[in-house]
Amino acid sequence: MTLHDFVSATQVSPAFANQLIDRAQAFQKGAAPLLTTPYYAANLFFENSTRTHTSFEMAERKLGMTVLPFNPAQSSVTKGETLEDTLRTLAAIGVQVAVVRHPKDAYYAPLLEADLPLHLVNAGDGAGQHPSQMMLDLMTIRAEFGHFAGLRVGIVGDLTHSRVAHSDMTLLTQLGASVMFGGPAEWYTPEFAAVGPRLAMADLVPKCDVLMLLRVQLERLSGEETAGFDAAAYHQAYGLTEELYERLAPHAIIMHPAPVNRGVELASSLVTAPKSRIFTQMHNGVYMRMAMLEAVCAND
Ligand code: CP
């Protein structure tokens, strides 16, 4: 259960996913970290974040790591220093683990080629991958149902721009779940059609064991798309309304990576509804990120 860098869902086999969940659940029950030497970590967020940034920092601190502050706006990136040189600089200073979020899809590919002398963990790249969100989502689903095989997962919303959809659909399918989609047709591109059907919300909602709603990422839409976006119309057509909530199966759960656009992806009253696991996802994320960080450092 080791790898040097953790950047993509494609590095995770079903067996490895289950091992990471086992380890995260052990941390949740109070297991001690296996790391013996002192570690220094830095979190480089070139895109805004509340959950992922604070959750990684909490995970690092719970593992006994020392966390060095890094603020892109006050760094020499503003003077034109490359990401590779920034990471090499941090490594030279003594940082062993760098957690990076960046707006560029697959920003990590040239960094892996460069064979940097530190561990790289991807905290989200553009519309590409979000492996720690994927792993905490899988942990939340397994904790709820005990398995993945045969589960029916509906992923709804801004599929094209969603690194969560890209990461989650692959592993869910490999783990034996069936994935269906909802949301506007223009965001249901062939890569999603190859995985599962797109259904109207009234048909999709009663079929789901897990209904995963995705944030409409207005910051990634074109100017034309943003100008034409009608939040109320979106909510009625593709959101989880209070009426649709009543049509969920009794055992079904709602997930959302957050931040939530209240009243858009789901009615504001449903964010903390009994079937919502949105804050459970965030809680699980700390333990899952501990398991991921421990896995990348395990062979040092
Ligand atoms: N889910 C998620 O990645 O949230 P943040 O953007 O707040 O990190």
PDB file of C-alpha atoms and ligand atoms in Angstrom:
ATOM      1  CA  MET A   1       0.000   0.000   0.000  1.00  0.00           C
ATOM      2  CA  THR A   2       2.666   2.513  -1.018  1.00  0.00           C
ATOM      3  CA  LEU A   3       3.231   4.992  -3.827  1.00  0.00           C
ATOM      4  CA  HIS A   4       5.592   7.949  -4.041  1.00  0.00           C
ATOM      5  CA  ASP A   5       3.125  10.550  -5.335  1.00  0.00           C
ATOM      6  CA  PHE A   6      -0.698  10.552  -5.188  1.00  0.00           C
ATOM      7  CA  VAL A   7      -2.044  12.531  -8.110  1.00  0.00           C
ATOM      8  CA  SER A   8      -4.848  10.646  -9.852  1.00  0.00           C
ATOM      9  CA  ALA A   9      -7.679   8.142  -9.480  1.00  0.00           C
ATOM     10  CA  THR A  10      -5.923   6.058 -12.122  1.00  0.00           C
ATOM     11  CA  GLN A  11      -3.299   5.091  -9.505  1.00  0.00           C
ATOM     12  CA  VAL A  12      -5.951   3.459  -7.315  1.00  0.00           C
ATOM     13  CA  SER A  13      -7.021  -0.144  -7.825  1.00  0.00           C
ATOM     14  CA  PRO A  14     -10.200  -1.404  -6.134  1.00  0.00           C
ATOM     15  CA  ALA A  15      -8.054  -3.369  -3.657  1.00  0.00           C
ATOM     16  CA  PHE A  16      -5.938  -0.297  -2.842  1.00  0.00           C
ATOM     17  CA  ALA A  17      -9.086   1.814  -2.387  1.00  0.00           C
ATOM     18  CA  ASN A  18     -10.411  -0.682   0.162  1.00  0.00           C
ATOM     19  CA  GLN A  19      -7.024  -0.771   1.961  1.00  0.00           C
ATOM     20  CA  LEU A  20      -6.999   3.023   2.216  1.00  0.00           C
ATOM     21  CA  ILE A  21     -10.558   3.007   3.586  1.00  0.00           C
ATOM     22  CA  ASP A  22      -9.571   0.346   6.146  1.00  0.00           C
ATOM     23  CA  ARG A  23      -6.631   2.509   7.234  1.00  0.00           C
ATOM     24  CA  ALA A  24      -8.719   5.699   7.352  1.00  0.00           C
ATOM     25  CA  GLN A  25     -11.311   3.938   9.500  1.00  0.00           C
ATOM     26  CA  ALA A  26      -8.524   2.712  11.789  1.00  0.00           C
ATOM     27  CA  PHE A  27      -7.345   6.325  12.184  1.00  0.00           C
ATOM     28  CA  GLN A  28     -10.942   7.296  12.929  1.00  0.00           C
ATOM     29  CA  LYS A  29     -10.914   4.743  15.785  1.00  0.00           C
ATOM     30  CA  GLY A  30      -7.643   6.175  17.146  1.00  0.00           C
ATOM     31  CA  ALA A  31      -4.882   4.120  15.469  1.00  0.00           C
ATOM     32  CA  ALA A  32      -1.401   5.618  15.749  1.00  0.00           C
ATOM     33  CA  PRO A  33       0.462   6.718  12.575  1.00  0.00           C
ATOM     34  CA  LEU A  34       3.198   4.431  11.273  1.00  0.00           C
ATOM     35  CA  LEU A  35       5.476   7.393  10.419  1.00  0.00           C
ATOM     36  CA  THR A  36       8.485   7.432  12.707  1.00  0.00           C
ATOM     37  CA  THR A  37      10.727  10.252  11.406  1.00  0.00           C
ATOM     38  CA  PRO A  38       9.719  13.935  11.613  1.00  0.00           C
ATOM     39  CA  TYR A  39       8.024  15.224   8.451  1.00  0.00           C
ATOM     40  CA  TYR A  40       7.652  18.726   7.046  1.00  0.00           C
ATOM     41  CA  ALA A  41       4.707  19.437   4.750  1.00  0.00           C
ATOM     42  CA  ALA A  42       3.597  22.464   2.718  1.00  0.00           C
ATOM     43  CA  ASN A  43       0.198  23.052   1.147  1.00  0.00           C
ATOM     44  CA  LEU A  44       0.318  25.080  -2.067  1.00  0.00           C
ATOM     45  CA  PHE A  45      -3.175  26.190  -3.058  1.00  0.00           C
ATOM     46  CA  PHE A  46      -3.243  28.202  -6.299  1.00  0.00           C
ATOM     47  CA  GLU A  47      -7.060  27.957  -6.270  1.00  0.00           C
ATOM     48  CA  ASN A  48      -9.310  28.835  -3.343  1.00  0.00           C
ATOM     49  CA  SER A  49     -10.319  26.069  -0.947  1.00  0.00           C
ATOM     50  CA  THR A  50     -11.883  25.686   2.473  1.00  0.00           C
ATOM     51  CA  ARG A  51     -12.343  21.901   2.931  1.00  0.00           C
ATOM     52  CA  THR A  52      -9.397  20.383   1.125  1.00  0.00           C
ATOM     53  CA  HIS A  53      -6.833  22.858   2.457  1.00  0.00           C
ATOM     54  CA  THR A  54      -7.874  22.710   6.108  1.00  0.00           C
ATOM     55  CA  SER A  55      -8.538  18.969   5.952  1.00  0.00           C
ATOM     56  CA  PHE A  56      -5.038  18.230   4.606  1.00  0.00           C
ATOM     57  CA  GLU A  57      -3.540  20.504   7.248  1.00  0.00           C
ATOM     58  CA  MET A  58      -5.515  18.771   9.996  1.00  0.00           C
ATOM     59  CA  ALA A  59      -4.454  15.368   8.612  1.00  0.00           C
ATOM     60  CA  GLU A  60      -0.794  16.452   8.510  1.00  0.00           C
ATOM     61  CA  ARG A  61      -0.927  17.708  12.097  1.00  0.00           C
ATOM     62  CA  LYS A  62      -2.670  14.531  13.325  1.00  0.00           C
ATOM     63  CA  LEU A  63       0.140  12.536  11.668  1.00  0.00           C
ATOM     64  CA  GLY A  64       2.680  14.599  13.620  1.00  0.00           C
ATOM     65  CA  MET A  65       3.943  16.554  10.594  1.00  0.00           C
ATOM     66  CA  THR A  66       5.136  20.149  10.863  1.00  0.00           C
ATOM     67  CA  VAL A  67       3.211  22.302   8.383  1.00  0.00           C
ATOM     68  CA  LEU A  68       5.031  25.229   6.734  1.00  0.00           C
ATOM     69  CA  PRO A  69       2.734  28.064   5.615  1.00  0.00           C
ATOM     70  CA  PHE A  70       2.724  28.885   1.893  1.00  0.00           C
ATOM     71  CA  ASN A  71       0.731  31.748   0.412  1.00  0.00           C
ATOM     72  CA  PRO A  72       0.928  31.892  -3.413  1.00  0.00           C
ATOM     73  CA  ALA A  73       0.141  35.625  -3.444  1.00  0.00           C
ATOM     74  CA  GLN A  74       3.177  36.364  -1.244  1.00  0.00           C
ATOM     75  CA  SER A  75       5.472  33.813  -2.911  1.00  0.00           C
ATOM     76  CA  SER A  76       8.026  34.222  -5.695  1.00  0.00           C
ATOM     77  CA  VAL A  77       5.533  32.621  -8.088  1.00  0.00           C
ATOM     78  CA  THR A  78       4.355  36.242  -8.471  1.00  0.00           C
ATOM     79  CA  LYS A  79       7.862  37.014  -9.839  1.00  0.00           C
ATOM     80  CA  GLY A  80       7.595  34.290 -12.438  1.00  0.00           C
ATOM     81  CA  GLU A  81       9.134  31.346 -10.598  1.00  0.00           C
ATOM     82  CA  THR A  82       7.865  28.059 -12.047  1.00  0.00           C
ATOM     83  CA  LEU A  83       5.936  25.510 -10.003  1.00  0.00           C
ATOM     84  CA  GLU A  84       8.795  23.033 -10.472  1.00  0.00           C
ATOM     85  CA  ASP A  85      11.352  25.514  -9.130  1.00  0.00           C
ATOM     86  CA  THR A  86       9.054  26.451  -6.259  1.00  0.00           C
ATOM     87  CA  LEU A  87       8.735  22.787  -5.263  1.00  0.00           C
ATOM     88  CA  ARG A  88      12.498  22.197  -5.692  1.00  0.00           C
ATOM     89  CA  THR A  89      13.088  25.215  -3.446  1.00  0.00           C
ATOM     90  CA  LEU A  90      10.764  23.861  -0.750  1.00  0.00           C
ATOM     91  CA  ALA A  91      12.448  20.432  -1.011  1.00  0.00           C
ATOM     92  CA  ALA A  92      15.890  22.058  -0.634  1.00  0.00           C
ATOM     93  CA  ILE A  93      14.662  23.816   2.489  1.00  0.00           C
ATOM     94  CA  GLY A  94      13.491  20.499   3.936  1.00  0.00           C
ATOM     95  CA  VAL A  95       9.869  19.998   2.907  1.00  0.00           C
ATOM     96  CA  GLN A  96       9.179  16.302   2.206  1.00  0.00           C
ATOM     97  CA  VAL A  97       5.481  16.442   1.270  1.00  0.00           C
ATOM     98  CA  ALA A  98       3.832  19.044  -0.991  1.00  0.00           C
ATOM     99  CA  VAL A  99       0.060  19.120  -1.382  1.00  0.00           C
ATOM    100  CA  VAL A 100      -0.845  21.157  -4.469  1.00  0.00           C
ATOM    101  CA  ARG A 101      -4.099  22.497  -5.905  1.00  0.00           C
ATOM    102  CA  HIS A 102      -3.752  24.200  -9.270  1.00  0.00           C
ATOM    103  CA  PRO A 103      -6.184  25.461 -11.939  1.00  0.00           C
ATOM    104  CA  LYS A 104      -4.285  23.767 -14.793  1.00  0.00           C
ATOM    105  CA  ASP A 105      -5.477  20.298 -15.809  1.00  0.00           C
ATOM    106  CA  ALA A 106      -2.790  17.657 -15.109  1.00  0.00           C
ATOM    107  CA  TYR A 107      -0.314  20.300 -13.819  1.00  0.00           C
ATOM    108  CA  TYR A 108       1.373  17.365 -12.097  1.00  0.00           C
ATOM    109  CA  ALA A 109       2.392  15.496 -15.283  1.00  0.00           C
ATOM    110  CA  PRO A 110       5.617  17.464 -15.971  1.00  0.00           C
ATOM    111  CA  LEU A 111       6.406  17.477 -12.245  1.00  0.00           C
ATOM    112  CA  LEU A 112       6.337  13.673 -12.155  1.00  0.00           C
ATOM    113  CA  GLU A 113       8.650  13.665 -15.211  1.00  0.00           C
ATOM    114  CA  ALA A 114      10.984  16.017 -13.313  1.00  0.00           C
ATOM    115  CA  ASP A 115      11.338  13.434 -10.523  1.00  0.00           C
ATOM    116  CA  LEU A 116      11.170  15.975  -7.700  1.00  0.00           C
ATOM    117  CA  PRO A 117      12.837  15.153  -4.381  1.00  0.00           C
ATOM    118  CA  LEU A 118       9.587  15.325  -2.398  1.00  0.00           C
ATOM    119  CA  HIS A 119       6.204  13.606  -2.333  1.00  0.00           C
ATOM    120  CA  LEU A 120       3.539  15.308  -4.445  1.00  0.00           C
ATOM    121  CA  VAL A 121      -0.131  14.984  -3.503  1.00  0.00           C
ATOM    122  CA  ASN A 122      -2.753  16.413  -5.848  1.00  0.00           C
ATOM    123  CA  ALA A 123      -5.451  18.419  -4.066  1.00  0.00           C
ATOM    124  CA  GLY A 124      -7.316  19.074  -7.335  1.00  0.00           C
ATOM    125  CA  ASP A 125      -6.208  20.052 -10.851  1.00  0.00           C
ATOM    126  CA  GLY A 126      -8.499  22.174 -13.022  1.00  0.00           C
ATOM    127  CA  ALA A 127     -11.325  19.954 -14.271  1.00  0.00           C
ATOM    128  CA  GLY A 128      -9.073  16.884 -14.075  1.00  0.00           C
ATOM    129  CA  GLN A 129      -8.682  14.872 -10.877  1.00  0.00           C
ATOM    130  CA  HIS A 130      -9.482  15.203  -7.171  1.00  0.00           C
ATOM    131  CA  PRO A 131      -8.189  11.940  -5.708  1.00  0.00           C
ATOM    132  CA  SER A 132      -8.619  12.805  -2.023  1.00  0.00           C
ATOM    133  CA  GLN A 133     -12.264  13.827  -2.642  1.00  0.00           C
ATOM    134  CA  MET A 134     -12.773  10.546  -4.512  1.00  0.00           C
ATOM    135  CA  MET A 135     -11.315   8.542  -1.644  1.00  0.00           C
ATOM    136  CA  LEU A 136     -13.374  10.303   1.039  1.00  0.00           C
ATOM    137  CA  ASP A 137     -16.480   9.807  -1.103  1.00  0.00           C
ATOM    138  CA  LEU A 138     -15.731   6.081  -1.383  1.00  0.00           C
ATOM    139  CA  MET A 139     -15.115   5.904   2.372  1.00  0.00           C
ATOM    140  CA  THR A 140     -18.458   7.578   3.067  1.00  0.00           C
ATOM    141  CA  ILE A 141     -20.313   5.169   0.747  1.00  0.00           C
ATOM    142  CA  ARG A 142     -18.652   2.050   2.173  1.00  0.00           C
ATOM    143  CA  ALA A 143     -19.250   3.222   5.737  1.00  0.00           C
ATOM    144  CA  GLU A 144     -22.941   3.569   4.888  1.00  0.00           C
ATOM    145  CA  PHE A 145     -23.573   0.387   2.905  1.00  0.00           C
ATOM    146  CA  GLY A 146     -20.605  -1.878   3.758  1.00  0.00           C
ATOM    147  CA  HIS A 147     -19.910  -2.573   0.075  1.00  0.00           C
ATOM    148  CA  PHE A 148     -19.996  -1.075  -3.424  1.00  0.00           C
ATOM    149  CA  ALA A 149     -21.180  -3.984  -5.579  1.00  0.00           C
ATOM    150  CA  GLY A 150     -24.629  -3.437  -6.996  1.00  0.00           C
ATOM    151  CA  LEU A 151     -25.069   0.074  -5.602  1.00  0.00           C
ATOM    152  CA  ARG A 152     -26.719   2.563  -7.915  1.00  0.00           C
ATOM    153  CA  VAL A 153     -25.034   5.965  -7.816  1.00  0.00           C
ATOM    154  CA  GLY A 154     -26.520   9.010  -9.540  1.00  0.00           C
ATOM    155  CA  ILE A 155     -24.064  11.826 -10.303  1.00  0.00           C
ATOM    156  CA  VAL A 156     -25.866  15.045 -11.190  1.00  0.00           C
ATOM    157  CA  GLY A 157     -24.827  18.434 -12.461  1.00  0.00           C
ATOM    158  CA  ASP A 158     -21.792  20.126 -13.909  1.00  0.00           C
ATOM    159  CA  LEU A 159     -20.143  16.921 -15.126  1.00  0.00           C
ATOM    160  CA  THR A 160     -17.793  18.408 -17.715  1.00  0.00           C
ATOM    161  CA  HIS A 161     -16.065  20.778 -15.287  1.00  0.00           C
ATOM    162  CA  SER A 162     -16.083  18.378 -12.344  1.00  0.00           C
ATOM    163  CA  ARG A 163     -12.852  16.752 -11.202  1.00  0.00           C
ATOM    164  CA  VAL A 164     -15.022  14.908  -8.651  1.00  0.00           C
ATOM    165  CA  ALA A 165     -17.126  13.266 -11.390  1.00  0.00           C
ATOM    166  CA  HIS A 166     -14.010  12.381 -13.387  1.00  0.00           C
ATOM    167  CA  SER A 167     -12.331  10.781 -10.361  1.00  0.00           C
ATOM    168  CA  ASP A 168     -15.335   9.087  -8.752  1.00  0.00           C
ATOM    169  CA  MET A 169     -17.044   7.480 -11.750  1.00  0.00           C
ATOM    170  CA  THR A 170     -14.022   5.378 -12.688  1.00  0.00           C
ATOM    171  CA  LEU A 171     -13.467   3.791  -9.286  1.00  0.00           C
ATOM    172  CA  LEU A 172     -17.158   3.377  -8.513  1.00  0.00           C
ATOM    173  CA  THR A 173     -17.574   1.386 -11.726  1.00  0.00           C
ATOM    174  CA  GLN A 174     -14.468  -0.717 -11.033  1.00  0.00           C
ATOM    175  CA  LEU A 175     -15.776  -1.434  -7.526  1.00  0.00           C
ATOM    176  CA  GLY A 176     -19.022  -2.839  -8.963  1.00  0.00           C
ATOM    177  CA  ALA A 177     -21.402   0.104  -8.565  1.00  0.00           C
ATOM    178  CA  SER A 178     -23.491   1.263 -11.519  1.00  0.00           C
ATOM    179  CA  VAL A 179     -23.295   4.965 -12.281  1.00  0.00           C
ATOM    180  CA  MET A 180     -26.099   7.026 -13.796  1.00  0.00           C
ATOM    181  CA  PHE A 181     -26.087  10.727 -14.564  1.00  0.00           C
ATOM    182  CA  GLY A 182     -28.389  13.747 -14.446  1.00  0.00           C
ATOM    183  CA  GLY A 183     -28.115  17.406 -15.361  1.00  0.00           C
ATOM    184  CA  PRO A 184     -27.996  19.460 -18.545  1.00  0.00           C
ATOM    185  CA  ALA A 185     -27.410  17.507 -21.761  1.00  0.00           C
ATOM    186  CA  GLU A 186     -24.545  19.788 -22.817  1.00  0.00           C
ATOM    187  CA  TRP A 187     -22.497  18.642 -19.789  1.00  0.00           C
ATOM    188  CA  TYR A 188     -23.165  14.933 -20.511  1.00  0.00           C
ATOM    189  CA  THR A 189     -20.287  14.442 -22.944  1.00  0.00           C
ATOM    190  CA  PRO A 190     -19.257  11.095 -24.543  1.00  0.00           C
ATOM    191  CA  GLU A 191     -16.857  10.218 -21.697  1.00  0.00           C
ATOM    192  CA  PHE A 192     -19.871  10.099 -19.351  1.00  0.00           C
ATOM    193  CA  ALA A 193     -22.163   8.394 -21.900  1.00  0.00           C
ATOM    194  CA  ALA A 194     -19.561   5.586 -22.020  1.00  0.00           C
ATOM    195  CA  VAL A 195     -20.077   5.013 -18.276  1.00  0.00           C
ATOM    196  CA  GLY A 196     -23.848   5.272 -17.773  1.00  0.00           C
ATOM    197  CA  PRO A 197     -27.167   6.720 -18.963  1.00  0.00           C
ATOM    198  CA  ARG A 198     -28.442  10.255 -18.399  1.00  0.00           C
ATOM    199  CA  LEU A 199     -31.909  10.385 -16.857  1.00  0.00           C
ATOM    200  CA  ALA A 200     -34.423  13.070 -15.963  1.00  0.00           C
ATOM    201  CA  MET A 201     -34.380  13.842 -12.232  1.00  0.00           C
ATOM    202  CA  ALA A 202     -37.851  12.385 -11.655  1.00  0.00           C
ATOM    203  CA  ASP A 203     -36.650   9.053 -13.081  1.00  0.00           C
ATOM    204  CA  LEU A 204     -33.159   9.137 -11.545  1.00  0.00           C
ATOM    205  CA  VAL A 205     -33.911  10.074  -7.932  1.00  0.00           C
ATOM    206  CA  PRO A 206     -36.054   7.031  -6.949  1.00  0.00           C
ATOM    207  CA  LYS A 207     -33.473   4.653  -8.490  1.00  0.00           C
ATOM    208  CA  CYS A 208     -30.475   5.882  -6.470  1.00  0.00           C
ATOM    209  CA  ASP A 209     -28.827   4.387  -3.416  1.00  0.00           C
ATOM    210  CA  VAL A 210     -26.464   7.364  -3.526  1.00  0.00           C
ATOM    211  CA  LEU A 211     -27.389  10.699  -5.085  1.00  0.00           C
ATOM    212  CA  MET A 212     -24.222  12.734  -5.618  1.00  0.00           C
ATOM    213  CA  LEU A 213     -24.927  16.367  -6.484  1.00  0.00           C
ATOM    214  CA  LEU A 214     -22.164  18.479  -8.010  1.00  0.00           C
ATOM    215  CA  ARG A 215     -21.611  22.195  -7.625  1.00  0.00           C
ATOM    216  CA  VAL A 216     -22.296  24.305 -10.690  1.00  0.00           C
ATOM    217  CA  GLN A 217     -18.821  25.792 -11.147  1.00  0.00           C
ATOM    218  CA  LEU A 218     -19.664  29.238 -12.431  1.00  0.00           C
ATOM    219  CA  GLU A 219     -15.957  30.152 -12.329  1.00  0.00           C
ATOM    220  CA  ARG A 220     -15.240  27.495 -14.984  1.00  0.00           C
ATOM    221  CA  LEU A 221     -18.146  28.348 -17.318  1.00  0.00           C
ATOM    222  CA  SER A 222     -17.618  30.528 -20.353  1.00  0.00           C
ATOM    223  CA  GLY A 223     -18.865  34.122 -20.168  1.00  0.00           C
ATOM    224  CA  GLU A 224     -21.774  33.172 -22.420  1.00  0.00           C
ATOM    225  CA  GLU A 225     -22.702  30.164 -20.243  1.00  0.00           C
ATOM    226  CA  THR A 226     -22.520  32.250 -17.047  1.00  0.00           C
ATOM    227  CA  ALA A 227     -24.658  35.017 -18.548  1.00  0.00           C
ATOM    228  CA  GLY A 228     -27.276  32.449 -19.600  1.00  0.00           C
ATOM    229  CA  PHE A 229     -27.330  30.567 -16.291  1.00  0.00           C
ATOM    230  CA  ASP A 230     -30.657  30.783 -14.456  1.00  0.00           C
ATOM    231  CA  ALA A 231     -30.225  29.369 -10.930  1.00  0.00           C
ATOM    232  CA  ALA A 232     -33.961  28.962 -10.243  1.00  0.00           C
ATOM    233  CA  ALA A 233     -34.571  27.200 -13.567  1.00  0.00           C
ATOM    234  CA  TYR A 234     -31.571  24.920 -12.956  1.00  0.00           C
ATOM    235  CA  HIS A 235     -32.908  23.995  -9.507  1.00  0.00           C
ATOM    236  CA  GLN A 236     -36.315  23.059 -10.908  1.00  0.00           C
ATOM    237  CA  ALA A 237     -34.889  20.985 -13.765  1.00  0.00           C
ATOM    238  CA  TYR A 238     -31.769  19.398 -12.230  1.00  0.00           C
ATOM    239  CA  GLY A 239     -31.698  20.207  -8.517  1.00  0.00           C
ATOM    240  CA  LEU A 240     -32.954  18.166  -5.580  1.00  0.00           C
ATOM    241  CA  THR A 241     -36.144  19.924  -4.551  1.00  0.00           C
ATOM    242  CA  GLU A 242     -37.996  19.179  -1.313  1.00  0.00           C
ATOM    243  CA  GLU A 243     -40.601  17.305  -3.410  1.00  0.00           C
ATOM    244  CA  LEU A 244     -37.967  15.099  -5.067  1.00  0.00           C
ATOM    245  CA  TYR A 245     -36.309  14.401  -1.693  1.00  0.00           C
ATOM    246  CA  GLU A 246     -39.507  12.588  -0.678  1.00  0.00           C
ATOM    247  CA  ARG A 247     -39.058  10.248  -3.666  1.00  0.00           C
ATOM    248  CA  LEU A 248     -35.632   8.990  -2.567  1.00  0.00           C
ATOM    249  CA  ALA A 249     -35.529   5.371  -1.378  1.00  0.00           C
ATOM    250  CA  PRO A 250     -35.719   5.065   2.447  1.00  0.00           C
ATOM    251  CA  HIS A 251     -32.072   3.923   2.666  1.00  0.00           C
ATOM    252  CA  ALA A 252     -30.723   6.413   0.074  1.00  0.00           C
ATOM    253  CA  ILE A 253     -28.163   9.083   0.946  1.00  0.00           C
ATOM    254  CA  ILE A 254     -27.296  12.474  -0.559  1.00  0.00           C
ATOM    255  CA  MET A 255     -23.701  13.529  -1.110  1.00  0.00           C
ATOM    256  CA  HIS A 256     -22.126  16.757  -2.382  1.00  0.00           C
ATOM    257  CA  PRO A 257     -18.403  17.627  -2.414  1.00  0.00           C
ATOM    258  CA  ALA A 258     -19.270  21.205  -1.366  1.00  0.00           C
ATOM    259  CA  PRO A 259     -19.166  24.152  -1.320  1.00  0.00           C
ATOM    260  CA  VAL A 260     -22.916  23.979  -1.935  1.00  0.00           C
ATOM    261  CA  ASN A 261     -24.825  26.556  -3.928  1.00  0.00           C
ATOM    262  CA  ARG A 262     -27.860  26.474  -1.634  1.00  0.00           C
ATOM    263  CA  GLY A 263     -31.089  26.512  -3.621  1.00  0.00           C
ATOM    264  CA  VAL A 264     -29.315  25.453  -6.822  1.00  0.00           C
ATOM    265  CA  GLU A 265     -27.992  21.879  -6.575  1.00  0.00           C
ATOM    266  CA  LEU A 266     -30.334  21.177  -3.663  1.00  0.00           C
ATOM    267  CA  ALA A 267     -32.908  23.055  -1.631  1.00  0.00           C
ATOM    268  CA  SER A 268     -31.277  24.929   1.244  1.00  0.00           C
ATOM    269  CA  SER A 269     -33.359  22.972   3.777  1.00  0.00           C
ATOM    270  CA  LEU A 270     -31.871  19.671   2.523  1.00  0.00           C
ATOM    271  CA  VAL A 271     -28.198  20.483   3.247  1.00  0.00           C
ATOM    272  CA  THR A 272     -28.594  19.072   6.774  1.00  0.00           C
ATOM    273  CA  ALA A 273     -31.573  16.762   6.044  1.00  0.00           C
ATOM    274  CA  PRO A 274     -31.495  13.234   7.566  1.00  0.00           C
ATOM    275  CA  LYS A 275     -30.313  11.684   4.283  1.00  0.00           C
ATOM    276  CA  SER A 276     -27.538  14.248   3.768  1.00  0.00           C
ATOM    277  CA  ARG A 277     -23.996  13.014   4.372  1.00  0.00           C
ATOM    278  CA  ILE A 278     -22.354  16.283   3.250  1.00  0.00           C
ATOM    279  CA  PHE A 279     -20.696  17.033   6.599  1.00  0.00           C
ATOM    280  CA  THR A 280     -19.919  13.341   7.177  1.00  0.00           C
ATOM    281  CA  GLN A 281     -17.921  13.460   3.925  1.00  0.00           C
ATOM    282  CA  MET A 282     -15.863  16.356   5.311  1.00  0.00           C
ATOM    283  CA  HIS A 283     -15.319  14.573   8.640  1.00  0.00           C
ATOM    284  CA  ASN A 284     -14.212  11.365   6.882  1.00  0.00           C
ATOM    285  CA  GLY A 285     -11.889  13.400   4.657  1.00  0.00           C
ATOM    286  CA  VAL A 286      -9.468  14.145   7.502  1.00  0.00           C
ATOM    287  CA  TYR A 287      -8.913  10.421   8.231  1.00  0.00           C
ATOM    288  CA  MET A 288      -8.742   9.523   4.546  1.00  0.00           C
ATOM    289  CA  ARG A 289      -6.112  12.218   3.931  1.00  0.00           C
ATOM    290  CA  MET A 290      -4.125  10.827   6.877  1.00  0.00           C
ATOM    291  CA  ALA A 291      -4.222   7.410   5.187  1.00  0.00           C
ATOM    292  CA  MET A 292      -3.174   8.892   1.819  1.00  0.00           C
ATOM    293  CA  LEU A 293      -0.282  10.912   3.286  1.00  0.00           C
ATOM    294  CA  GLU A 294       0.907   7.920   5.281  1.00  0.00           C
ATOM    295  CA  ALA A 295       0.765   5.769   2.139  1.00  0.00           C
ATOM    296  CA  VAL A 296       3.007   8.111   0.120  1.00  0.00           C
ATOM    297  CA  CYS A 297       5.554   8.362   2.961  1.00  0.00           C
ATOM    298  CA  ALA A 298       5.480   4.698   3.934  1.00  0.00           C
ATOM    299  CA  ASN A 299       8.517   3.631   1.854  1.00  0.00           C
ATOM    300  CA  ASP A 300      10.863   6.456   2.872  1.00  0.00           C
TER     301      ASP A 300
HETATM  302  N1   CP B   1     -14.737  19.780  -2.006  1.00  0.00           N
HETATM  303  C1   CP B   1     -13.712  20.671  -2.134  1.00  0.00           C
HETATM  304  O1   CP B   1     -12.714  20.414  -2.830  1.00  0.00           O
HETATM  305  O2   CP B   1     -13.918  21.819  -1.438  1.00  0.00           O
HETATM  306  P1   CP B   1     -12.865  23.035  -1.360  1.00  0.00           P
HETATM  307  O3   CP B   1     -12.798  23.656  -2.739  1.00  0.00           O
HETATM  308  O4   CP B   1     -13.401  23.958  -0.309  1.00  0.00           O
HETATM  309  O5   CP B   1     -11.531  22.448  -0.991  1.00  0.00           O
END
